[in-house]
Amino acid sequence: MFAALAAGVLLSGCDTRHPPPLDARALAEAQTFPYYRIYWVGPKFDRRSLTAVDGRKNYTSSMGASVYYGDCVRGKGILGGGSCLLPLQVTTVIYRLHSNANLGAQRNAVIRGVPAVIYDGGRSIELYSGRVAIDVFSDTFERALAATHELRPLNAPDSSSATLPAPVFCPGLSGPISPSLSAVLAALPRRVCQRTAAAQAALKALRGSPPSR
């Protein structure tokens, strides 16, 4: 897969060669990705070009689809070597209900009008929209946060200035929830967070009930 190969070059060895311009066919394939909206921040971000994209070929639902910006040369010098972080990677994946407790130190937030969690020292931000989680991975918090405000669908018309579509699920947030985030969760379509909480409470009560005789 083009993107997997490119990502391996970018991430594993910090090659001293800059990656070639993105093949137009690879971008076109991503633009016709049929399963759900995938997000990017345009052909360039913070002077870094789009260098690789995932498409339909070899797609796996557990890994989602990603776009990659920049390379490791800029930060590592001519000799390269060692592992390094791309300036930006955006991965869109179908959300499956889980707890965020295993993310370690984290902070819940509202970004672009939807629930989000900031973790990994601020270098990773996950936003929840529609049926998907949008994962923004960067080398600094400032760059990751800036990227969230530029997110737009790659395979559907939309604007980066608009609020993102509300999630149709209740994300498994962990830790304190601010009043503003609580209001966003309460207003999600079909009262999904209230229904999820009621179902979880009922399941907990059922598990705690003594066996019938």
JSON list of C-alpha atoms in Angstrom, two decimals:
[
{"chain": "A", "resi": 1, "resn": "MET", "atom": "CA", "xyz": [0.00, 0.00, 0.00]},
{"chain": "A", "resi": 2, "resn": "PHE", "atom": "CA", "xyz": [1.42, 3.36, -1.04]},
{"chain": "A", "resi": 3, "resn": "ALA", "atom": "CA", "xyz": [0.65, 5.14, 2.20]},
{"chain": "A", "resi": 4, "resn": "ALA", "atom": "CA", "xyz": [1.96, 2.34, 4.40]},
{"chain": "A", "resi": 5, "resn": "LEU", "atom": "CA", "xyz": [5.20, 2.25, 2.43]},
{"chain": "A", "resi": 6, "resn": "ALA", "atom": "CA", "xyz": [5.57, 6.02, 2.55]},
{"chain": "A", "resi": 7, "resn": "ALA", "atom": "CA", "xyz": [4.78, 6.17, 6.25]},
{"chain": "A", "resi": 8, "resn": "GLY", "atom": "CA", "xyz": [7.37, 3.47, 6.92]},
{"chain": "A", "resi": 9, "resn": "VAL", "atom": "CA", "xyz": [10.03, 5.49, 5.11]},
{"chain": "A", "resi": 10, "resn": "LEU", "atom": "CA", "xyz": [9.06, 8.64, 6.94]},
{"chain": "A", "resi": 11, "resn": "LEU", "atom": "CA", "xyz": [8.85, 7.16, 10.41]},
{"chain": "A", "resi": 12, "resn": "SER", "atom": "CA", "xyz": [11.39, 4.38, 10.62]},
{"chain": "A", "resi": 13, "resn": "GLY", "atom": "CA", "xyz": [14.68, 5.74, 9.40]},
{"chain": "A", "resi": 14, "resn": "CYS", "atom": "CA", "xyz": [14.28, 9.49, 8.99]},
{"chain": "A", "resi": 15, "resn": "ASP", "atom": "CA", "xyz": [15.63, 9.16, 5.46]},
{"chain": "A", "resi": 16, "resn": "THR", "atom": "CA", "xyz": [17.76, 12.11, 4.34]},
{"chain": "A", "resi": 17, "resn": "ARG", "atom": "CA", "xyz": [15.83, 12.25, 1.06]},
{"chain": "A", "resi": 18, "resn": "HIS", "atom": "CA", "xyz": [12.65, 14.29, 0.93]},
{"chain": "A", "resi": 19, "resn": "PRO", "atom": "CA", "xyz": [9.68, 12.24, -0.30]},
{"chain": "A", "resi": 20, "resn": "PRO", "atom": "CA", "xyz": [8.60, 12.91, -3.88]},
{"chain": "A", "resi": 21, "resn": "PRO", "atom": "CA", "xyz": [5.43, 14.91, -4.61]},
{"chain": "A", "resi": 22, "resn": "LEU", "atom": "CA", "xyz": [2.26, 12.99, -3.91]},
{"chain": "A", "resi": 23, "resn": "ASP", "atom": "CA", "xyz": [1.07, 11.00, -6.89]},
{"chain": "A", "resi": 24, "resn": "ALA", "atom": "CA", "xyz": [-2.15, 12.53, -8.25]},
{"chain": "A", "resi": 25, "resn": "ARG", "atom": "CA", "xyz": [-3.68, 9.07, -8.58]},
{"chain": "A", "resi": 26, "resn": "ALA", "atom": "CA", "xyz": [-3.15, 8.39, -4.89]},
{"chain": "A", "resi": 27, "resn": "LEU", "atom": "CA", "xyz": [-4.92, 11.62, -3.96]},
{"chain": "A", "resi": 28, "resn": "ALA", "atom": "CA", "xyz": [-7.74, 10.88, -6.41]},
{"chain": "A", "resi": 29, "resn": "GLU", "atom": "CA", "xyz": [-8.23, 7.46, -4.84]},
{"chain": "A", "resi": 30, "resn": "ALA", "atom": "CA", "xyz": [-8.54, 9.03, -1.39]},
{"chain": "A", "resi": 31, "resn": "GLN", "atom": "CA", "xyz": [-10.97, 11.63, -2.75]},
{"chain": "A", "resi": 32, "resn": "THR", "atom": "CA", "xyz": [-13.28, 8.80, -3.85]},
{"chain": "A", "resi": 33, "resn": "PHE", "atom": "CA", "xyz": [-12.97, 6.81, -0.61]},
{"chain": "A", "resi": 34, "resn": "PRO", "atom": "CA", "xyz": [-16.50, 5.35, -0.37]},
{"chain": "A", "resi": 35, "resn": "TYR", "atom": "CA", "xyz": [-17.02, 4.15, 3.20]},
{"chain": "A", "resi": 36, "resn": "TYR", "atom": "CA", "xyz": [-17.20, 7.35, 5.28]},
{"chain": "A", "resi": 37, "resn": "ARG", "atom": "CA", "xyz": [-15.82, 10.88, 5.46]},
{"chain": "A", "resi": 38, "resn": "ILE", "atom": "CA", "xyz": [-12.06, 11.05, 5.89]},
{"chain": "A", "resi": 39, "resn": "TYR", "atom": "CA", "xyz": [-10.44, 14.27, 7.03]},
{"chain": "A", "resi": 40, "resn": "TRP", "atom": "CA", "xyz": [-7.37, 16.27, 6.04]},
{"chain": "A", "resi": 41, "resn": "VAL", "atom": "CA", "xyz": [-6.15, 19.87, 6.36]},
{"chain": "A", "resi": 42, "resn": "GLY", "atom": "CA", "xyz": [-5.64, 20.62, 2.67]},
{"chain": "A", "resi": 43, "resn": "PRO", "atom": "CA", "xyz": [-2.67, 20.04, 0.33]},
{"chain": "A", "resi": 44, "resn": "LYS", "atom": "CA", "xyz": [-0.32, 21.91, 2.68]},
{"chain": "A", "resi": 45, "resn": "PHE", "atom": "CA", "xyz": [-0.17, 22.59, 6.40]},
{"chain": "A", "resi": 46, "resn": "ASP", "atom": "CA", "xyz": [2.28, 24.90, 8.14]},
{"chain": "A", "resi": 47, "resn": "ARG", "atom": "CA", "xyz": [4.46, 24.91, 5.00]},
{"chain": "A", "resi": 48, "resn": "ARG", "atom": "CA", "xyz": [4.55, 21.09, 5.01]},
{"chain": "A", "resi": 49, "resn": "SER", "atom": "CA", "xyz": [3.19, 19.34, 1.96]},
{"chain": "A", "resi": 50, "resn": "LEU", "atom": "CA", "xyz": [0.88, 16.35, 1.90]},
{"chain": "A", "resi": 51, "resn": "THR", "atom": "CA", "xyz": [3.28, 13.44, 1.32]},
{"chain": "A", "resi": 52, "resn": "ALA", "atom": "CA", "xyz": [1.12, 10.30, 1.58]},
{"chain": "A", "resi": 53, "resn": "VAL", "atom": "CA", "xyz": [-2.53, 9.27, 1.79]},
{"chain": "A", "resi": 54, "resn": "ASP", "atom": "CA", "xyz": [-4.40, 6.06, 2.48]},
{"chain": "A", "resi": 55, "resn": "GLY", "atom": "CA", "xyz": [-7.04, 4.94, 0.02]},
{"chain": "A", "resi": 56, "resn": "ARG", "atom": "CA", "xyz": [-9.34, 2.00, -0.53]},
{"chain": "A", "resi": 57, "resn": "LYS", "atom": "CA", "xyz": [-6.58, -0.48, -1.40]},
{"chain": "A", "resi": 58, "resn": "ASN", "atom": "CA", "xyz": [-5.77, -2.75, 1.55]},
{"chain": "A", "resi": 59, "resn": "TYR", "atom": "CA", "xyz": [-8.07, -0.68, 3.77]},
{"chain": "A", "resi": 60, "resn": "THR", "atom": "CA", "xyz": [-8.73, -2.19, 7.20]},
{"chain": "A", "resi": 61, "resn": "SER", "atom": "CA", "xyz": [-11.53, -0.83, 9.35]},
{"chain": "A", "resi": 62, "resn": "SER", "atom": "CA", "xyz": [-9.55, -1.19, 12.58]},
{"chain": "A", "resi": 63, "resn": "MET", "atom": "CA", "xyz": [-6.75, 1.09, 11.33]},
{"chain": "A", "resi": 64, "resn": "GLY", "atom": "CA", "xyz": [-8.86, 3.64, 9.46]},
{"chain": "A", "resi": 65, "resn": "ALA", "atom": "CA", "xyz": [-7.55, 5.93, 6.73]},
{"chain": "A", "resi": 66, "resn": "SER", "atom": "CA", "xyz": [-4.72, 8.45, 7.22]},
{"chain": "A", "resi": 67, "resn": "VAL", "atom": "CA", "xyz": [-3.12, 11.44, 5.56]},
{"chain": "A", "resi": 68, "resn": "TYR", "atom": "CA", "xyz": [0.51, 12.40, 6.25]},
{"chain": "A", "resi": 69, "resn": "TYR", "atom": "CA", "xyz": [2.31, 15.73, 6.08]},
{"chain": "A", "resi": 70, "resn": "GLY", "atom": "CA", "xyz": [6.01, 16.52, 5.94]},
{"chain": "A", "resi": 71, "resn": "ASP", "atom": "CA", "xyz": [9.01, 14.32, 6.64]},
{"chain": "A", "resi": 72, "resn": "CYS", "atom": "CA", "xyz": [11.75, 13.84, 9.21]},
{"chain": "A", "resi": 73, "resn": "VAL", "atom": "CA", "xyz": [14.58, 15.59, 7.36]},
{"chain": "A", "resi": 74, "resn": "ARG", "atom": "CA", "xyz": [13.69, 19.08, 8.52]},
{"chain": "A", "resi": 75, "resn": "GLY", "atom": "CA", "xyz": [14.09, 18.26, 12.20]},
{"chain": "A", "resi": 76, "resn": "LYS", "atom": "CA", "xyz": [16.92, 15.71, 12.08]},
{"chain": "A", "resi": 77, "resn": "GLY", "atom": "CA", "xyz": [19.53, 17.29, 9.85]},
{"chain": "A", "resi": 78, "resn": "ILE", "atom": "CA", "xyz": [21.45, 15.81, 6.96]},
{"chain": "A", "resi": 79, "resn": "LEU", "atom": "CA", "xyz": [22.52, 12.64, 8.78]},
{"chain": "A", "resi": 80, "resn": "GLY", "atom": "CA", "xyz": [19.05, 11.64, 9.86]},
{"chain": "A", "resi": 81, "resn": "GLY", "atom": "CA", "xyz": [18.97, 8.61, 12.11]},
{"chain": "A", "resi": 82, "resn": "GLY", "atom": "CA", "xyz": [16.75, 7.63, 15.00]},
{"chain": "A", "resi": 83, "resn": "SER", "atom": "CA", "xyz": [13.00, 7.79, 15.17]},
{"chain": "A", "resi": 84, "resn": "CYS", "atom": "CA", "xyz": [11.10, 11.02, 14.75]},
{"chain": "A", "resi": 85, "resn": "LEU", "atom": "CA", "xyz": [7.57, 12.31, 14.55]},
{"chain": "A", "resi": 86, "resn": "LEU", "atom": "CA", "xyz": [5.92, 13.57, 11.42]},
{"chain": "A", "resi": 87, "resn": "PRO", "atom": "CA", "xyz": [4.76, 17.17, 11.69]},
{"chain": "A", "resi": 88, "resn": "LEU", "atom": "CA", "xyz": [1.22, 15.94, 11.18]},
{"chain": "A", "resi": 89, "resn": "GLN", "atom": "CA", "xyz": [-0.81, 12.80, 10.65]},
{"chain": "A", "resi": 90, "resn": "VAL", "atom": "CA", "xyz": [-4.61, 12.75, 10.55]},
{"chain": "A", "resi": 91, "resn": "THR", "atom": "CA", "xyz": [-6.36, 9.40, 10.88]},
{"chain": "A", "resi": 92, "resn": "THR", "atom": "CA", "xyz": [-10.11, 8.89, 10.50]},
{"chain": "A", "resi": 93, "resn": "VAL", "atom": "CA", "xyz": [-11.59, 5.65, 11.83]},
{"chain": "A", "resi": 94, "resn": "ILE", "atom": "CA", "xyz": [-15.09, 4.34, 12.51]},
{"chain": "A", "resi": 95, "resn": "TYR", "atom": "CA", "xyz": [-15.68, 4.80, 16.24]},
{"chain": "A", "resi": 96, "resn": "ARG", "atom": "CA", "xyz": [-16.12, 1.74, 18.41]},
{"chain": "A", "resi": 97, "resn": "LEU", "atom": "CA", "xyz": [-17.28, 2.35, 21.96]},
{"chain": "A", "resi": 98, "resn": "HIS", "atom": "CA", "xyz": [-14.42, 2.14, 24.46]},
{"chain": "A", "resi": 99, "resn": "SER", "atom": "CA", "xyz": [-13.10, 3.95, 27.52]},
{"chain": "A", "resi": 100, "resn": "ASN", "atom": "CA", "xyz": [-10.39, 6.58, 27.15]},
{"chain": "A", "resi": 101, "resn": "ALA", "atom": "CA", "xyz": [-8.94, 5.69, 30.56]},
{"chain": "A", "resi": 102, "resn": "ASN", "atom": "CA", "xyz": [-5.94, 3.93, 28.99]},
{"chain": "A", "resi": 103, "resn": "LEU", "atom": "CA", "xyz": [-4.79, 7.11, 27.22]},
{"chain": "A", "resi": 104, "resn": "GLY", "atom": "CA", "xyz": [-3.01, 8.26, 30.36]},
{"chain": "A", "resi": 105, "resn": "ALA", "atom": "CA", "xyz": [-2.96, 11.93, 31.33]},
{"chain": "A", "resi": 106, "resn": "GLN", "atom": "CA", "xyz": [-5.65, 13.63, 29.28]},
{"chain": "A", "resi": 107, "resn": "ARG", "atom": "CA", "xyz": [-7.98, 16.60, 29.12]},
{"chain": "A", "resi": 108, "resn": "ASN", "atom": "CA", "xyz": [-11.49, 16.64, 27.70]},
{"chain": "A", "resi": 109, "resn": "ALA", "atom": "CA", "xyz": [-12.51, 19.61, 25.58]},
{"chain": "A", "resi": 110, "resn": "VAL", "atom": "CA", "xyz": [-14.95, 20.98, 23.01]},
{"chain": "A", "resi": 111, "resn": "ILE", "atom": "CA", "xyz": [-13.24, 21.66, 19.67]},
{"chain": "A", "resi": 112, "resn": "ARG", "atom": "CA", "xyz": [-15.10, 22.72, 16.53]},
{"chain": "A", "resi": 113, "resn": "GLY", "atom": "CA", "xyz": [-18.34, 22.19, 18.44]},
{"chain": "A", "resi": 114, "resn": "VAL", "atom": "CA", "xyz": [-17.77, 18.48, 19.16]},
{"chain": "A", "resi": 115, "resn": "PRO", "atom": "CA", "xyz": [-16.35, 16.45, 22.07]},
{"chain": "A", "resi": 116, "resn": "ALA", "atom": "CA", "xyz": [-12.59, 15.90, 21.99]},
{"chain": "A", "resi": 117, "resn": "VAL", "atom": "CA", "xyz": [-9.79, 14.57, 24.17]},
{"chain": "A", "resi": 118, "resn": "ILE", "atom": "CA", "xyz": [-6.24, 15.94, 24.32]},
{"chain": "A", "resi": 119, "resn": "TYR", "atom": "CA", "xyz": [-3.51, 13.51, 25.43]},
{"chain": "A", "resi": 120, "resn": "ASP", "atom": "CA", "xyz": [0.11, 12.47, 24.89]},
{"chain": "A", "resi": 121, "resn": "GLY", "atom": "CA", "xyz": [1.33, 15.78, 26.28]},
{"chain": "A", "resi": 122, "resn": "GLY", "atom": "CA", "xyz": [-0.96, 17.61, 23.87]},
{"chain": "A", "resi": 123, "resn": "ARG", "atom": "CA", "xyz": [0.61, 16.09, 20.77]},
{"chain": "A", "resi": 124, "resn": "SER", "atom": "CA", "xyz": [-2.45, 13.91, 20.12]},
{"chain": "A", "resi": 125, "resn": "ILE", "atom": "CA", "xyz": [-6.05, 15.10, 19.89]},
{"chain": "A", "resi": 126, "resn": "GLU", "atom": "CA", "xyz": [-9.07, 12.92, 19.14]},
{"chain": "A", "resi": 127, "resn": "LEU", "atom": "CA", "xyz": [-12.31, 14.52, 17.98]},
{"chain": "A", "resi": 128, "resn": "TYR", "atom": "CA", "xyz": [-15.66, 12.75, 17.68]},
{"chain": "A", "resi": 129, "resn": "SER", "atom": "CA", "xyz": [-17.91, 13.54, 14.72]},
{"chain": "A", "resi": 130, "resn": "GLY", "atom": "CA", "xyz": [-20.60, 11.67, 12.81]},
{"chain": "A", "resi": 131, "resn": "ARG", "atom": "CA", "xyz": [-19.74, 7.97, 12.98]},
{"chain": "A", "resi": 132, "resn": "VAL", "atom": "CA", "xyz": [-15.99, 8.52, 13.30]},
{"chain": "A", "resi": 133, "resn": "ALA", "atom": "CA", "xyz": [-13.10, 9.48, 15.52]},
{"chain": "A", "resi": 134, "resn": "ILE", "atom": "CA", "xyz": [-10.63, 11.92, 13.95]},
{"chain": "A", "resi": 135, "resn": "ASP", "atom": "CA", "xyz": [-7.15, 11.46, 15.40]},
{"chain": "A", "resi": 136, "resn": "VAL", "atom": "CA", "xyz": [-4.66, 14.31, 14.97]},
{"chain": "A", "resi": 137, "resn": "PHE", "atom": "CA", "xyz": [-1.05, 13.33, 15.73]},
{"chain": "A", "resi": 138, "resn": "SER", "atom": "CA", "xyz": [1.71, 15.92, 15.68]},
{"chain": "A", "resi": 139, "resn": "ASP", "atom": "CA", "xyz": [5.10, 16.78, 17.18]},
{"chain": "A", "resi": 140, "resn": "THR", "atom": "CA", "xyz": [3.80, 19.74, 19.22]},
{"chain": "A", "resi": 141, "resn": "PHE", "atom": "CA", "xyz": [0.57, 20.69, 20.94]},
{"chain": "A", "resi": 142, "resn": "GLU", "atom": "CA", "xyz": [0.42, 24.01, 19.10]},
{"chain": "A", "resi": 143, "resn": "ARG", "atom": "CA", "xyz": [0.61, 22.31, 15.70]},
{"chain": "A", "resi": 144, "resn": "ALA", "atom": "CA", "xyz": [-1.92, 19.62, 16.67]},
{"chain": "A", "resi": 145, "resn": "LEU", "atom": "CA", "xyz": [-4.41, 22.21, 17.93]},
{"chain": "A", "resi": 146, "resn": "ALA", "atom": "CA", "xyz": [-3.94, 24.40, 14.85]},
{"chain": "A", "resi": 147, "resn": "ALA", "atom": "CA", "xyz": [-4.62, 21.36, 12.64]},
{"chain": "A", "resi": 148, "resn": "THR", "atom": "CA", "xyz": [-7.94, 20.66, 14.36]},
{"chain": "A", "resi": 149, "resn": "HIS", "atom": "CA", "xyz": [-9.20, 24.05, 13.21]},
{"chain": "A", "resi": 150, "resn": "GLU", "atom": "CA", "xyz": [-8.27, 23.26, 9.60]},
{"chain": "A", "resi": 151, "resn": "LEU", "atom": "CA", "xyz": [-9.92, 19.83, 9.41]},
{"chain": "A", "resi": 152, "resn": "ARG", "atom": "CA", "xyz": [-12.19, 19.30, 6.43]},
{"chain": "A", "resi": 153, "resn": "PRO", "atom": "CA", "xyz": [-13.47, 16.23, 4.55]},
{"chain": "A", "resi": 154, "resn": "LEU", "atom": "CA", "xyz": [-11.16, 14.99, 1.81]},
{"chain": "A", "resi": 155, "resn": "ASN", "atom": "CA", "xyz": [-13.90, 13.05, 0.03]},
{"chain": "A", "resi": 156, "resn": "ALA", "atom": "CA", "xyz": [-16.89, 15.36, 0.53]},
{"chain": "A", "resi": 157, "resn": "PRO", "atom": "CA", "xyz": [-17.54, 19.09, 0.13]},
{"chain": "A", "resi": 158, "resn": "ASP", "atom": "CA", "xyz": [-17.39, 21.05, 3.37]},
{"chain": "A", "resi": 159, "resn": "SER", "atom": "CA", "xyz": [-15.67, 23.98, 5.06]},
{"chain": "A", "resi": 160, "resn": "SER", "atom": "CA", "xyz": [-12.95, 24.01, 7.71]},
{"chain": "A", "resi": 161, "resn": "SER", "atom": "CA", "xyz": [-14.59, 27.08, 9.25]},
{"chain": "A", "resi": 162, "resn": "ALA", "atom": "CA", "xyz": [-17.82, 25.30, 10.15]},
{"chain": "A", "resi": 163, "resn": "THR", "atom": "CA", "xyz": [-18.49, 23.26, 13.25]},
{"chain": "A", "resi": 164, "resn": "LEU", "atom": "CA", "xyz": [-18.07, 19.55, 12.69]},
{"chain": "A", "resi": 165, "resn": "PRO", "atom": "CA", "xyz": [-21.14, 17.28, 12.53]},
{"chain": "A", "resi": 166, "resn": "ALA", "atom": "CA", "xyz": [-22.16, 16.07, 15.98]},
{"chain": "A", "resi": 167, "resn": "PRO", "atom": "CA", "xyz": [-21.30, 12.45, 16.78]},
{"chain": "A", "resi": 168, "resn": "VAL", "atom": "CA", "xyz": [-24.14, 9.93, 16.62]},
{"chain": "A", "resi": 169, "resn": "PHE", "atom": "CA", "xyz": [-22.56, 8.02, 19.54]},
{"chain": "A", "resi": 170, "resn": "CYS", "atom": "CA", "xyz": [-21.57, 8.94, 23.09]},
{"chain": "A", "resi": 171, "resn": "PRO", "atom": "CA", "xyz": [-17.76, 8.86, 23.33]},
{"chain": "A", "resi": 172, "resn": "GLY", "atom": "CA", "xyz": [-16.20, 6.99, 26.25]},
{"chain": "A", "resi": 173, "resn": "LEU", "atom": "CA", "xyz": [-14.62, 10.03, 27.87]},
{"chain": "A", "resi": 174, "resn": "SER", "atom": "CA", "xyz": [-12.61, 9.65, 31.05]},
{"chain": "A", "resi": 175, "resn": "GLY", "atom": "CA", "xyz": [-11.93, 12.28, 33.68]},
{"chain": "A", "resi": 176, "resn": "PRO", "atom": "CA", "xyz": [-13.51, 15.66, 34.46]},
{"chain": "A", "resi": 177, "resn": "ILE", "atom": "CA", "xyz": [-16.15, 17.06, 32.11]},
{"chain": "A", "resi": 178, "resn": "SER", "atom": "CA", "xyz": [-16.66, 20.82, 31.99]},
{"chain": "A", "resi": 179, "resn": "PRO", "atom": "CA", "xyz": [-20.12, 22.40, 31.93]},
{"chain": "A", "resi": 180, "resn": "SER", "atom": "CA", "xyz": [-19.66, 23.37, 28.27]},
{"chain": "A", "resi": 181, "resn": "LEU", "atom": "CA", "xyz": [-18.74, 19.82, 27.29]},
{"chain": "A", "resi": 182, "resn": "SER", "atom": "CA", "xyz": [-21.58, 18.43, 29.40]},
{"chain": "A", "resi": 183, "resn": "ALA", "atom": "CA", "xyz": [-24.00, 20.65, 27.45]},
{"chain": "A", "resi": 184, "resn": "VAL", "atom": "CA", "xyz": [-22.61, 19.38, 24.15]},
{"chain": "A", "resi": 185, "resn": "LEU", "atom": "CA", "xyz": [-22.98, 15.76, 25.26]},
{"chain": "A", "resi": 186, "resn": "ALA", "atom": "CA", "xyz": [-26.53, 16.35, 26.50]},
{"chain": "A", "resi": 187, "resn": "ALA", "atom": "CA", "xyz": [-27.51, 17.82, 23.13]},
{"chain": "A", "resi": 188, "resn": "LEU", "atom": "CA", "xyz": [-26.21, 14.96, 20.97]},
{"chain": "A", "resi": 189, "resn": "PRO", "atom": "CA", "xyz": [-28.78, 13.46, 18.56]},
{"chain": "A", "resi": 190, "resn": "ARG", "atom": "CA", "xyz": [-31.41, 11.05, 19.94]},
{"chain": "A", "resi": 191, "resn": "ARG", "atom": "CA", "xyz": [-30.20, 11.71, 23.52]},
{"chain": "A", "resi": 192, "resn": "VAL", "atom": "CA", "xyz": [-27.52, 9.10, 22.87]},
{"chain": "A", "resi": 193, "resn": "CYS", "atom": "CA", "xyz": [-25.46, 9.89, 25.99]},
{"chain": "A", "resi": 194, "resn": "GLN", "atom": "CA", "xyz": [-28.49, 9.68, 28.27]},
{"chain": "A", "resi": 195, "resn": "ARG", "atom": "CA", "xyz": [-29.51, 6.40, 26.66]},
{"chain": "A", "resi": 196, "resn": "THR", "atom": "CA", "xyz": [-25.97, 5.02, 26.91]},
{"chain": "A", "resi": 197, "resn": "ALA", "atom": "CA", "xyz": [-25.74, 5.97, 30.59]},
{"chain": "A", "resi": 198, "resn": "ALA", "atom": "CA", "xyz": [-29.10, 4.33, 31.31]},
{"chain": "A", "resi": 199, "resn": "ALA", "atom": "CA", "xyz": [-28.06, 1.13, 29.52]},
{"chain": "A", "resi": 200, "resn": "GLN", "atom": "CA", "xyz": [-24.77, 1.00, 31.42]},
{"chain": "A", "resi": 201, "resn": "ALA", "atom": "CA", "xyz": [-26.54, 1.57, 34.74]},
{"chain": "A", "resi": 202, "resn": "ALA", "atom": "CA", "xyz": [-29.01, -1.21, 33.97]},
{"chain": "A", "resi": 203, "resn": "LEU", "atom": "CA", "xyz": [-26.20, -3.59, 33.03]},
{"chain": "A", "resi": 204, "resn": "LYS", "atom": "CA", "xyz": [-24.30, -2.75, 36.23]},
{"chain": "A", "resi": 205, "resn": "ALA", "atom": "CA", "xyz": [-27.42, -3.36, 38.31]},
{"chain": "A", "resi": 206, "resn": "LEU", "atom": "CA", "xyz": [-28.03, -6.67, 36.55]},
{"chain": "A", "resi": 207, "resn": "ARG", "atom": "CA", "xyz": [-24.49, -7.84, 37.20]},
{"chain": "A", "resi": 208, "resn": "GLY", "atom": "CA", "xyz": [-24.78, -6.86, 40.86]},
{"chain": "A", "resi": 209, "resn": "SER", "atom": "CA", "xyz": [-28.08, -8.68, 41.41]},
{"chain": "A", "resi": 210, "resn": "PRO", "atom": "CA", "xyz": [-27.95, -11.96, 43.36]},
{"chain": "A", "resi": 211, "resn": "PRO", "atom": "CA", "xyz": [-28.72, -15.06, 41.31]},
{"chain": "A", "resi": 212, "resn": "SER", "atom": "CA", "xyz": [-32.40, -16.03, 41.25]},
{"chain": "A", "resi": 213, "resn": "ARG", "atom": "CA", "xyz": [-33.43, -19.20, 43.06]}
]
